[in-house]
Amino acid sequence: MKLAIITGISGQDGAYLAKLLLDKGYKVLGVIRPNRNRELSGLNFLEIEEKVDLKELDMLNQKAVEKLVEEYQPNEFYNLAAQSSVGVSFKKPVATFEFNTISVINILEAIRLKSPETKYYQASSSEMFGNIGVENLPLKESVLFNPASPYGISKASAHWITVNYREAYGIKACCGILFNHESCLRGENFVIKKIIRTALEIKSGKTDVLELGNLTVQRDWGYAPKFVEAMWLMLQQDDFKEYLICSGEVTSLRNIAENVFEKLELDFDKHVKVEQSLMRNVELDIIYGNNSKAKKELGWDYDLSLNELIDTLIKDEKEYMEWKVKKVN
Ligand code: NAP
């Protein structure tokens, strides 16, 4: 039986990846931060909390990370833990940069010293590309980074240290450069989750208004449960390389929000207000990618259209909201 360690198992991708690996027969060890007293709702919702082992660990403590890797000798190590919000990174740049980079070096050092055969996946982000010119669109793996937020800069550093450990020490490490991917397990402060949840609350009369920031941004949004499949596929290859994982379809935030309201038969103009305080310090106007390398070399079979994605997210969010109500009662 293969053993996989997942950091960030309490987050969106961690929960879906844990489910995928358990279904494939892996033993899964999830790393959570010490004294974490919030419930693990993602694992709970997917009904796998009892099926994974959990270990509290301070990932900034190098000795503790080394001990973990030495003790478990994992076949695969998926590093998904990060301060993952661009907006929060402007408010907490030091904590974002420190955690998102030092934790990565600690793991890579631990693998180099204690378990060099362990395969390592690093969660890189399209935010590393930052303000690229439109002539570079759709993005490919070869486009240079020009990050425009503390989050993007931290992820770019983590990305390059991962590549460096592969090149310098032969560590079986690679980075998945993932574009925005959504699900009902997305953090409450992320915009697609907020739009769908609030629209459903407006529909049920629980609230009346949805406040949003910049609606003109254009992005490439995908479905999280399909994106974690690409992470696993990347660690099943003989060569360890970087891949863009994205839907390949681009649209504006306004279009997504209007679509959600239309599908729920709600009046967009009546309920949606643009709130200046939700605007970012620096905003990427448009970013989308080309997923053909991942499809061709990994056999990754992403084929959800934007329309199907929105339908799926609304359906999943309804289920999740019902599950939460049942849990409380
Ligand atoms: P998420 O839901 O925000 O989960 C982040 C995870 O990191 C949580 O388990 C969180 O633990 C943990 N974490 C955050 N700060 C920590 C700290 N200081 N110490 C220990 N653990 C900490 O993120 P996600 O959407 O699953 O994304 C997974 C990874 O992919 C992240 O690295 C993210 O940056 C990257 N990524 C995501 C997207 C996307 O669209 N979702 C796109 C590109 C890249 P707590 O629950 O204790 O806070």
mmCIF file of C-alpha atoms and ligand atoms in Angstrom:
data_model
loop_
_atom_site.group_PDB
_atom_site.id
_atom_site.type_symbol
_atom_site.label_atom_id
_atom_site.label_comp_id
_atom_site.label_asym_id
_atom_site.label_seq_id
_atom_site.Cartn_x
_atom_site.Cartn_y
_atom_site.Cartn_z
ATOM 1 C CA MET A 1 0.000 0.000 0.000
ATOM 2 C CA LYS A 2 1.402 3.414 -0.989
ATOM 3 C CA LEU A 3 1.627 6.133 1.624
ATOM 4 C CA ALA A 4 0.968 9.758 0.720
ATOM 5 C CA ILE A 5 1.428 12.761 2.953
ATOM 6 C CA ILE A 6 -0.813 15.742 2.220
ATOM 7 C CA THR A 7 -0.220 19.116 3.834
ATOM 8 C CA GLY A 8 -3.191 21.488 3.715
ATOM 9 C CA ILE A 9 -5.580 18.542 4.030
ATOM 10 C CA SER A 10 -8.069 20.813 5.801
ATOM 11 C CA GLY A 11 -8.346 22.977 2.672
ATOM 12 C CA GLN A 12 -10.331 22.534 -0.532
ATOM 13 C CA ASP A 13 -7.763 20.651 -2.600
ATOM 14 C CA GLY A 14 -6.457 18.664 0.365
ATOM 15 C CA ALA A 15 -9.891 17.149 0.987
ATOM 16 C CA TYR A 16 -10.525 16.244 -2.664
ATOM 17 C CA LEU A 17 -7.018 14.872 -3.120
ATOM 18 C CA ALA A 18 -7.318 12.768 0.036
ATOM 19 C CA LYS A 19 -10.566 11.291 -1.308
ATOM 20 C CA LEU A 20 -8.966 10.551 -4.677
ATOM 21 C CA LEU A 21 -5.951 8.825 -3.102
ATOM 22 C CA LEU A 22 -8.071 6.791 -0.663
ATOM 23 C CA ASP A 23 -10.200 5.628 -3.612
ATOM 24 C CA LYS A 24 -6.973 4.516 -5.310
ATOM 25 C CA GLY A 25 -6.014 2.455 -2.244
ATOM 26 C CA TYR A 26 -3.436 4.776 -0.695
ATOM 27 C CA LYS A 27 -2.860 5.261 2.996
ATOM 28 C CA VAL A 28 -3.170 9.009 3.594
ATOM 29 C CA LEU A 29 -1.506 11.030 6.318
ATOM 30 C CA GLY A 30 -2.749 14.612 6.545
ATOM 31 C CA VAL A 31 -0.716 17.350 8.161
ATOM 32 C CA ILE A 32 -2.636 20.019 10.085
ATOM 33 C CA ARG A 33 -1.324 22.984 12.028
ATOM 34 C CA PRO A 34 -0.817 22.586 15.797
ATOM 35 C CA ASN A 35 -3.775 23.372 18.056
ATOM 36 C CA ARG A 36 -6.076 23.703 15.085
ATOM 37 C CA ASN A 37 -9.468 23.805 16.708
ATOM 38 C CA ARG A 38 -11.699 24.371 13.686
ATOM 39 C CA GLU A 39 -13.605 21.372 12.371
ATOM 40 C CA LEU A 40 -12.398 19.580 9.254
ATOM 41 C CA SER A 41 -15.580 20.214 7.308
ATOM 42 C CA GLY A 42 -14.153 19.255 3.907
ATOM 43 C CA LEU A 43 -13.083 15.797 5.104
ATOM 44 C CA ASN A 44 -16.327 15.495 6.990
ATOM 45 C CA PHE A 45 -18.484 16.434 3.995
ATOM 46 C CA LEU A 46 -16.660 13.894 1.817
ATOM 47 C CA GLU A 47 -17.089 11.312 4.626
ATOM 48 C CA ILE A 48 -13.383 10.531 4.878
ATOM 49 C CA GLU A 49 -12.338 12.109 8.176
ATOM 50 C CA GLU A 50 -12.168 8.693 9.848
ATOM 51 C CA LYS A 51 -10.257 7.184 6.933
ATOM 52 C CA VAL A 52 -7.210 9.471 7.012
ATOM 53 C CA ASP A 53 -4.560 9.761 9.713
ATOM 54 C CA LEU A 54 -3.920 13.285 10.910
ATOM 55 C CA LYS A 55 -0.791 14.730 12.408
ATOM 56 C CA GLU A 56 -0.300 18.154 13.959
ATOM 57 C CA LEU A 57 2.939 19.745 12.800
ATOM 58 C CA ASP A 58 4.527 23.181 12.654
ATOM 59 C CA MET A 59 5.857 23.228 9.113
ATOM 60 C CA LEU A 60 8.189 26.106 9.953
ATOM 61 C CA ASN A 61 10.013 23.809 12.372
ATOM 62 C CA GLN A 62 12.659 22.169 10.209
ATOM 63 C CA LYS A 63 13.546 19.414 12.678
ATOM 64 C CA ALA A 64 9.896 18.448 13.077
ATOM 65 C CA VAL A 65 9.428 18.245 9.295
ATOM 66 C CA GLU A 66 12.589 16.121 8.984
ATOM 67 C CA LYS A 67 11.336 13.789 11.705
ATOM 68 C CA LEU A 68 7.993 13.370 9.935
ATOM 69 C CA VAL A 69 9.605 12.469 6.618
ATOM 70 C CA GLU A 70 12.160 10.172 8.246
ATOM 71 C CA GLU A 71 9.511 8.331 10.238
ATOM 72 C CA TYR A 72 6.954 7.808 7.448
ATOM 73 C CA GLN A 73 9.173 7.565 4.318
ATOM 74 C CA PRO A 74 6.172 8.524 2.135
ATOM 75 C CA ASN A 75 5.972 7.383 -1.485
ATOM 76 C CA GLU A 76 4.382 10.700 -2.392
ATOM 77 C CA PHE A 77 4.300 14.081 -0.680
ATOM 78 C CA TYR A 78 1.707 16.642 -1.796
ATOM 79 C CA ASN A 79 2.440 20.085 -0.385
ATOM 80 C CA LEU A 80 -0.822 22.007 -0.574
ATOM 81 C CA ALA A 81 -0.593 24.041 2.642
ATOM 82 C CA ALA A 82 -0.275 27.755 2.040
ATOM 83 C CA GLN A 83 -1.777 31.085 2.887
ATOM 84 C CA SER A 84 -3.713 30.897 -0.359
ATOM 85 C CA SER A 85 -5.532 34.216 -0.678
ATOM 86 C CA VAL A 86 -4.105 37.007 -2.848
ATOM 87 C CA GLY A 87 -6.201 39.593 -0.968
ATOM 88 C CA VAL A 88 -5.009 38.408 2.462
ATOM 89 C CA SER A 89 -1.407 38.459 1.219
ATOM 90 C CA PHE A 90 -1.589 42.249 0.816
ATOM 91 C CA LYS A 91 -2.757 42.523 4.434
ATOM 92 C CA LYS A 92 -0.322 39.910 5.818
ATOM 93 C CA PRO A 93 2.714 39.955 3.493
ATOM 94 C CA VAL A 94 5.291 38.774 6.024
ATOM 95 C CA ALA A 95 3.313 35.797 7.313
ATOM 96 C CA THR A 96 2.323 34.850 3.744
ATOM 97 C CA PHE A 97 5.854 34.998 2.416
ATOM 98 C CA GLU A 98 7.365 33.263 5.434
ATOM 99 C CA PHE A 99 4.979 30.322 5.510
ATOM 100 C CA ASN A 100 4.627 29.846 1.757
ATOM 101 C CA THR A 101 8.385 29.653 1.223
ATOM 102 C CA ILE A 102 10.081 28.338 4.389
ATOM 103 C CA SER A 103 7.683 25.409 4.759
ATOM 104 C CA VAL A 104 8.584 24.338 1.206
ATOM 105 C CA ILE A 105 12.346 24.458 1.782
ATOM 106 C CA ASN A 106 11.882 22.533 5.011
ATOM 107 C CA ILE A 107 10.059 19.717 3.232
ATOM 108 C CA LEU A 108 12.519 19.573 0.332
ATOM 109 C CA GLU A 109 15.453 19.496 2.748
ATOM 110 C CA ALA A 110 13.760 16.734 4.730
ATOM 111 C CA ILE A 111 13.227 14.695 1.550
ATOM 112 C CA ARG A 112 16.826 15.268 0.423
ATOM 113 C CA LEU A 113 18.253 14.211 3.785
ATOM 114 C CA LYS A 114 15.839 11.528 4.969
ATOM 115 C CA SER A 115 13.830 10.066 2.091
ATOM 116 C CA PRO A 116 15.291 10.942 -1.329
ATOM 117 C CA GLU A 117 13.007 8.518 -3.195
ATOM 118 C CA THR A 118 9.868 10.383 -2.072
ATOM 119 C CA LYS A 119 8.061 12.081 -4.976
ATOM 120 C CA TYR A 120 7.117 15.693 -4.249
ATOM 121 C CA TYR A 121 4.273 17.817 -5.631
ATOM 122 C CA GLN A 122 4.358 21.593 -5.086
ATOM 123 C CA ALA A 123 1.151 23.630 -5.407
ATOM 124 C CA SER A 124 2.211 26.485 -7.687
ATOM 125 C CA SER A 125 -0.196 29.115 -8.942
ATOM 126 C CA SER A 126 -1.106 31.077 -12.069
ATOM 127 C CA GLU A 127 -0.703 34.163 -9.846
ATOM 128 C CA MET A 128 3.068 33.709 -10.355
ATOM 129 C CA PHE A 129 2.628 34.984 -13.928
ATOM 130 C CA GLY A 130 1.202 38.271 -12.665
ATOM 131 C CA ASN A 131 1.148 41.165 -15.076
ATOM 132 C CA ILE A 132 2.097 39.461 -18.309
ATOM 133 C CA GLY A 133 1.336 41.180 -21.611
ATOM 134 C CA VAL A 134 -1.742 40.036 -23.561
ATOM 135 C CA GLU A 135 0.605 38.874 -26.324
ATOM 136 C CA ASN A 136 1.531 35.963 -23.980
ATOM 137 C CA LEU A 137 -2.049 34.700 -23.774
ATOM 138 C CA PRO A 138 -3.051 31.920 -23.530
ATOM 139 C CA LEU A 139 -0.201 31.248 -21.117
ATOM 140 C CA LYS A 140 2.135 28.330 -21.639
ATOM 141 C CA GLU A 141 4.632 26.701 -19.288
ATOM 142 C CA SER A 142 7.455 28.689 -20.937
ATOM 143 C CA VAL A 143 6.173 32.215 -20.130
ATOM 144 C CA LEU A 144 8.285 34.064 -17.548
ATOM 145 C CA PHE A 145 6.825 35.015 -14.184
ATOM 146 C CA ASN A 146 6.091 38.625 -13.281
ATOM 147 C CA PRO A 147 4.143 38.254 -9.997
ATOM 148 C CA ALA A 148 2.045 41.159 -8.782
ATOM 149 C CA SER A 149 1.149 40.261 -5.179
ATOM 150 C CA PRO A 150 2.944 39.010 -2.062
ATOM 151 C CA TYR A 151 1.116 35.724 -2.647
ATOM 152 C CA GLY A 152 2.344 35.440 -6.244
ATOM 153 C CA ILE A 153 5.882 36.310 -5.188
ATOM 154 C CA SER A 154 5.857 33.723 -2.389
ATOM 155 C CA LYS A 155 4.555 31.048 -4.770
ATOM 156 C CA ALA A 156 7.179 31.939 -7.386
ATOM 157 C CA SER A 157 9.924 31.524 -4.758
ATOM 158 C CA ALA A 158 8.518 28.173 -3.664
ATOM 159 C CA HIS A 159 8.261 27.132 -7.305
ATOM 160 C CA TRP A 160 11.896 27.895 -8.099
ATOM 161 C CA ILE A 161 13.255 26.252 -4.967
ATOM 162 C CA THR A 162 11.343 23.102 -5.954
ATOM 163 C CA VAL A 163 12.824 23.167 -9.463
ATOM 164 C CA ASN A 164 16.231 23.828 -7.923
ATOM 165 C CA TYR A 165 16.032 20.743 -5.671
ATOM 166 C CA ARG A 166 15.182 18.631 -8.698
ATOM 167 C CA GLU A 167 18.053 20.047 -10.748
ATOM 168 C CA ALA A 168 20.646 20.227 -7.975
ATOM 169 C CA TYR A 169 19.909 16.995 -6.068
ATOM 170 C CA GLY A 170 17.809 14.879 -8.413
ATOM 171 C CA ILE A 171 14.782 15.054 -6.100
ATOM 172 C CA LYS A 172 11.654 13.729 -7.838
ATOM 173 C CA ALA A 173 9.895 17.038 -7.483
ATOM 174 C CA CYS A 174 7.537 18.984 -9.722
ATOM 175 C CA CYS A 175 5.133 21.899 -9.618
ATOM 176 C CA GLY A 176 1.562 22.030 -10.876
ATOM 177 C CA ILE A 177 0.808 25.605 -11.959
ATOM 178 C CA LEU A 178 -2.889 25.670 -11.208
ATOM 179 C CA PHE A 179 -5.328 28.350 -12.314
ATOM 180 C CA ASN A 180 -8.371 29.221 -10.190
ATOM 181 C CA HIS A 181 -10.371 26.131 -9.382
ATOM 182 C CA GLU A 182 -13.575 26.079 -7.414
ATOM 183 C CA SER A 183 -15.918 23.848 -5.468
ATOM 184 C CA CYS A 184 -18.280 23.979 -2.518
ATOM 185 C CA LEU A 185 -15.224 23.382 -0.288
ATOM 186 C CA ARG A 186 -13.538 26.627 -1.399
ATOM 187 C CA GLY A 187 -12.812 29.088 1.443
ATOM 188 C CA GLU A 188 -15.723 31.419 2.191
ATOM 189 C CA ASN A 189 -13.708 34.534 1.232
ATOM 190 C CA PHE A 190 -13.100 33.402 -2.377
ATOM 191 C CA VAL A 191 -15.242 35.165 -4.924
ATOM 192 C CA ILE A 192 -16.915 32.336 -6.887
ATOM 193 C CA LYS A 193 -17.946 30.572 -3.686
ATOM 194 C CA LYS A 194 -19.212 33.895 -2.325
ATOM 195 C CA ILE A 195 -21.267 34.614 -5.468
ATOM 196 C CA ILE A 196 -22.940 31.199 -5.530
ATOM 197 C CA ARG A 197 -23.549 30.932 -1.787
ATOM 198 C CA THR A 198 -24.917 34.488 -1.535
ATOM 199 C CA ALA A 199 -27.111 34.046 -4.633
ATOM 200 C CA LEU A 200 -28.607 30.917 -3.061
ATOM 201 C CA GLU A 201 -29.155 32.850 0.176
ATOM 202 C CA ILE A 202 -30.884 35.658 -1.762
ATOM 203 C CA LYS A 203 -33.058 33.024 -3.425
ATOM 204 C CA SER A 204 -34.096 31.637 -0.041
ATOM 205 C CA GLY A 205 -34.728 35.131 1.390
ATOM 206 C CA LYS A 206 -31.875 34.922 3.882
ATOM 207 C CA THR A 207 -30.128 38.002 2.505
ATOM 208 C CA ASP A 208 -30.743 40.646 -0.135
ATOM 209 C CA VAL A 209 -27.413 41.928 -1.360
ATOM 210 C CA LEU A 210 -24.165 40.611 -2.824
ATOM 211 C CA GLU A 211 -21.168 42.947 -2.568
ATOM 212 C CA LEU A 212 -18.374 42.400 -5.096
ATOM 213 C CA GLY A 213 -15.141 44.145 -6.081
ATOM 214 C CA ASN A 214 -13.780 44.417 -9.621
ATOM 215 C CA LEU A 215 -16.197 42.645 -11.979
ATOM 216 C CA THR A 216 -14.164 43.231 -15.127
ATOM 217 C CA VAL A 217 -11.323 40.809 -14.304
ATOM 218 C CA GLN A 218 -11.105 37.891 -16.706
ATOM 219 C CA ARG A 219 -9.931 34.500 -15.533
ATOM 220 C CA ASP A 220 -9.789 30.831 -16.341
ATOM 221 C CA TRP A 221 -11.898 28.991 -13.759
ATOM 222 C CA GLY A 222 -12.026 25.197 -13.319
ATOM 223 C CA TYR A 223 -13.460 22.455 -11.109
ATOM 224 C CA ALA A 224 -11.332 21.426 -8.105
ATOM 225 C CA PRO A 225 -12.135 17.664 -7.999
ATOM 226 C CA LYS A 226 -10.842 17.381 -11.583
ATOM 227 C CA PHE A 227 -7.762 19.500 -10.858
ATOM 228 C CA VAL A 228 -6.530 17.211 -8.053
ATOM 229 C CA GLU A 229 -6.461 14.346 -10.579
ATOM 230 C CA ALA A 230 -3.746 16.268 -12.436
ATOM 231 C CA MET A 231 -1.669 16.500 -9.232
ATOM 232 C CA TRP A 232 -1.723 12.727 -8.872
ATOM 233 C CA LEU A 233 -0.972 12.184 -12.570
ATOM 234 C CA MET A 234 2.088 14.439 -12.328
ATOM 235 C CA LEU A 235 3.629 12.146 -9.704
ATOM 236 C CA GLN A 236 2.986 8.997 -11.777
ATOM 237 C CA GLN A 237 5.335 10.072 -14.617
ATOM 238 C CA ASP A 238 8.928 9.006 -15.191
ATOM 239 C CA ASP A 239 9.951 12.624 -15.817
ATOM 240 C CA PHE A 240 9.204 15.331 -13.304
ATOM 241 C CA LYS A 241 8.146 18.549 -14.999
ATOM 242 C CA GLU A 242 5.948 21.591 -14.620
ATOM 243 C CA TYR A 243 2.447 21.669 -16.089
ATOM 244 C CA LEU A 244 -0.247 24.324 -16.441
ATOM 245 C CA ILE A 245 -3.500 22.986 -15.072
ATOM 246 C CA CYS A 246 -6.385 25.115 -16.279
ATOM 247 C CA SER A 247 -9.693 24.947 -18.106
ATOM 248 C CA GLY A 248 -8.420 26.879 -21.119
ATOM 249 C CA GLU A 249 -11.660 28.925 -21.202
ATOM 250 C CA VAL A 250 -11.659 32.605 -20.226
ATOM 251 C CA THR A 251 -14.499 34.777 -18.990
ATOM 252 C CA SER A 252 -15.118 37.853 -16.834
ATOM 253 C CA LEU A 253 -16.261 37.760 -13.251
ATOM 254 C CA ARG A 254 -19.311 39.790 -14.303
ATOM 255 C CA ASN A 255 -20.263 37.090 -16.816
ATOM 256 C CA ILE A 256 -20.014 34.354 -14.168
ATOM 257 C CA ALA A 257 -22.045 36.350 -11.647
ATOM 258 C CA GLU A 258 -24.729 37.269 -14.202
ATOM 259 C CA ASN A 259 -24.895 33.643 -15.283
ATOM 260 C CA VAL A 260 -25.398 32.411 -11.724
ATOM 261 C CA PHE A 261 -28.162 34.985 -11.142
ATOM 262 C CA GLU A 262 -29.854 34.103 -14.409
ATOM 263 C CA LYS A 263 -29.778 30.376 -13.658
ATOM 264 C CA LEU A 264 -31.352 31.067 -10.244
ATOM 265 C CA GLU A 265 -33.874 33.505 -11.808
ATOM 266 C CA LEU A 266 -32.643 36.455 -9.760
ATOM 267 C CA ASP A 267 -32.334 40.119 -10.762
ATOM 268 C CA PHE A 268 -28.574 40.808 -10.958
ATOM 269 C CA ASP A 269 -28.866 44.644 -11.034
ATOM 270 C CA LYS A 270 -31.194 44.684 -8.049
ATOM 271 C CA HIS A 271 -29.012 42.576 -5.748
ATOM 272 C CA VAL A 272 -25.365 43.103 -6.780
ATOM 273 C CA LYS A 273 -23.455 46.141 -5.462
ATOM 274 C CA VAL A 274 -19.873 47.043 -6.323
ATOM 275 C CA GLU A 275 -17.964 47.788 -3.120
ATOM 276 C CA GLN A 276 -14.803 49.906 -3.451
ATOM 277 C CA SER A 277 -13.157 48.388 -0.359
ATOM 278 C CA LEU A 278 -13.138 45.004 -2.135
ATOM 279 C CA MET A 279 -10.899 46.290 -4.949
ATOM 280 C CA ARG A 280 -7.286 45.005 -4.892
ATOM 281 C CA ASN A 281 -4.133 47.133 -4.680
ATOM 282 C CA VAL A 282 -2.954 45.652 -7.981
ATOM 283 C CA GLU A 283 -5.268 43.582 -10.128
ATOM 284 C CA LEU A 284 -4.457 41.240 -12.998
ATOM 285 C CA ASP A 285 -6.895 42.219 -15.772
ATOM 286 C CA ILE A 286 -6.855 39.008 -17.748
ATOM 287 C CA ILE A 287 -5.138 35.668 -17.401
ATOM 288 C CA TYR A 288 -5.867 32.285 -18.915
ATOM 289 C CA GLY A 289 -3.856 29.288 -19.932
ATOM 290 C CA ASN A 290 -3.286 26.529 -22.427
ATOM 291 C CA ASN A 291 -3.705 23.040 -20.943
ATOM 292 C CA SER A 292 -2.630 21.041 -23.999
ATOM 293 C CA LYS A 293 0.686 19.857 -22.495
ATOM 294 C CA ALA A 294 -1.104 18.410 -19.451
ATOM 295 C CA LYS A 295 -3.764 16.795 -21.624
ATOM 296 C CA LYS A 296 -1.252 15.303 -24.060
ATOM 297 C CA GLU A 297 1.525 14.170 -21.711
ATOM 298 C CA LEU A 298 -0.461 13.337 -18.564
ATOM 299 C CA GLY A 299 -3.647 12.182 -20.247
ATOM 300 C CA TRP A 300 -5.548 14.651 -18.059
ATOM 301 C CA ASP A 301 -9.141 14.618 -19.317
ATOM 302 C CA TYR A 302 -10.612 17.980 -18.326
ATOM 303 C CA ASP A 303 -13.633 18.635 -20.530
ATOM 304 C CA LEU A 304 -16.051 20.716 -18.447
ATOM 305 C CA SER A 305 -17.404 23.789 -20.248
ATOM 306 C CA LEU A 306 -17.935 27.015 -18.304
ATOM 307 C CA ASN A 307 -21.693 26.476 -18.440
ATOM 308 C CA GLU A 308 -21.333 22.941 -17.030
ATOM 309 C CA LEU A 309 -18.943 24.239 -14.372
ATOM 310 C CA ILE A 310 -21.464 26.822 -13.149
ATOM 311 C CA ASP A 311 -24.294 24.239 -13.095
ATOM 312 C CA THR A 312 -22.087 21.818 -11.157
ATOM 313 C CA LEU A 313 -20.969 24.454 -8.646
ATOM 314 C CA ILE A 314 -24.557 25.552 -7.960
ATOM 315 C CA LYS A 315 -25.678 21.941 -7.483
ATOM 316 C CA ASP A 316 -22.713 21.139 -5.189
ATOM 317 C CA GLU A 317 -23.232 24.319 -3.157
ATOM 318 C CA LYS A 318 -26.901 23.441 -2.573
ATOM 319 C CA GLU A 319 -25.862 19.999 -1.316
ATOM 320 C CA TYR A 320 -23.179 21.496 0.885
ATOM 321 C CA MET A 321 -25.561 24.063 2.395
ATOM 322 C CA GLU A 322 -28.138 21.342 3.109
ATOM 323 C CA TRP A 323 -25.441 19.154 4.671
ATOM 324 C CA LYS A 324 -24.382 22.025 6.943
ATOM 325 C CA VAL A 325 -27.967 22.650 8.099
ATOM 326 C CA LYS A 326 -28.428 18.922 8.864
ATOM 327 C CA LYS A 327 -25.169 18.894 10.818
ATOM 328 C CA VAL A 328 -26.234 21.743 13.070
ATOM 329 C CA ASN A 329 -29.654 20.169 13.784
HETATM 330 P P1 NAP B 1 -7.121 26.432 0.936
HETATM 331 O O1 NAP B 1 -8.488 25.848 0.844
HETATM 332 O O2 NAP B 1 -6.984 27.861 1.353
HETATM 333 O O3 NAP B 1 -6.273 25.518 1.911
HETATM 334 C C1 NAP B 1 -5.027 25.944 2.375
HETATM 335 C C2 NAP B 1 -4.501 24.942 3.362
HETATM 336 O O4 NAP B 1 -3.251 25.430 3.859
HETATM 337 C C3 NAP B 1 -5.410 24.715 4.567
HETATM 338 O O5 NAP B 1 -5.358 23.372 4.940
HETATM 339 C C4 NAP B 1 -4.752 25.581 5.634
HETATM 340 O O6 NAP B 1 -4.943 25.121 6.968
HETATM 341 C C5 NAP B 1 -3.285 25.405 5.281
HETATM 342 N N1 NAP B 1 -2.512 26.527 5.836
HETATM 343 C C6 NAP B 1 -2.618 27.823 5.527
HETATM 344 N N2 NAP B 1 -1.769 28.564 6.275
HETATM 345 C C7 NAP B 1 -1.131 27.669 7.087
HETATM 346 C C8 NAP B 1 -0.136 27.805 8.105
HETATM 347 N N3 NAP B 1 0.367 28.995 8.418
HETATM 348 N N4 NAP B 1 0.264 26.679 8.746
HETATM 349 C C9 NAP B 1 -0.232 25.462 8.408
HETATM 350 N N5 NAP B 1 -1.174 25.287 7.458
HETATM 351 C C10 NAP B 1 -1.605 26.371 6.811
HETATM 352 O O7 NAP B 1 -6.348 26.301 -0.458
HETATM 353 P P2 NAP B 1 -6.709 25.367 -1.701
HETATM 354 O O8 NAP B 1 -7.658 26.094 -2.574
HETATM 355 O O9 NAP B 1 -7.016 24.013 -1.226
HETATM 356 O O10 NAP B 1 -5.316 25.375 -2.473
HETATM 357 C C11 NAP B 1 -4.329 24.369 -2.223
HETATM 358 C C12 NAP B 1 -2.983 24.881 -2.662
HETATM 359 O O11 NAP B 1 -3.015 25.214 -4.038
HETATM 360 C C13 NAP B 1 -2.523 26.149 -1.947
HETATM 361 O O12 NAP B 1 -1.129 26.072 -1.791
HETATM 362 C C14 NAP B 1 -2.884 27.251 -2.915
HETATM 363 O O13 NAP B 1 -2.050 28.385 -2.735
HETATM 364 C C15 NAP B 1 -2.649 26.566 -4.239
HETATM 365 N N6 NAP B 1 -3.454 27.058 -5.343
HETATM 366 C C16 NAP B 1 -4.807 27.085 -5.247
HETATM 367 C C17 NAP B 1 -5.567 27.542 -6.316
HETATM 368 C C18 NAP B 1 -7.075 27.562 -6.269
HETATM 369 O O14 NAP B 1 -7.685 28.125 -7.174
HETATM 370 N N7 NAP B 1 -7.700 26.935 -5.270
HETATM 371 C C19 NAP B 1 -4.930 27.959 -7.499
HETATM 372 C C20 NAP B 1 -3.537 27.882 -7.557
HETATM 373 C C21 NAP B 1 -2.805 27.411 -6.488
HETATM 374 P P3 NAP B 1 -6.109 25.719 7.927
HETATM 375 O O15 NAP B 1 -7.357 25.017 7.514
HETATM 376 O O16 NAP B 1 -5.637 25.368 9.292
HETATM 377 O O17 NAP B 1 -6.146 27.196 7.661
#
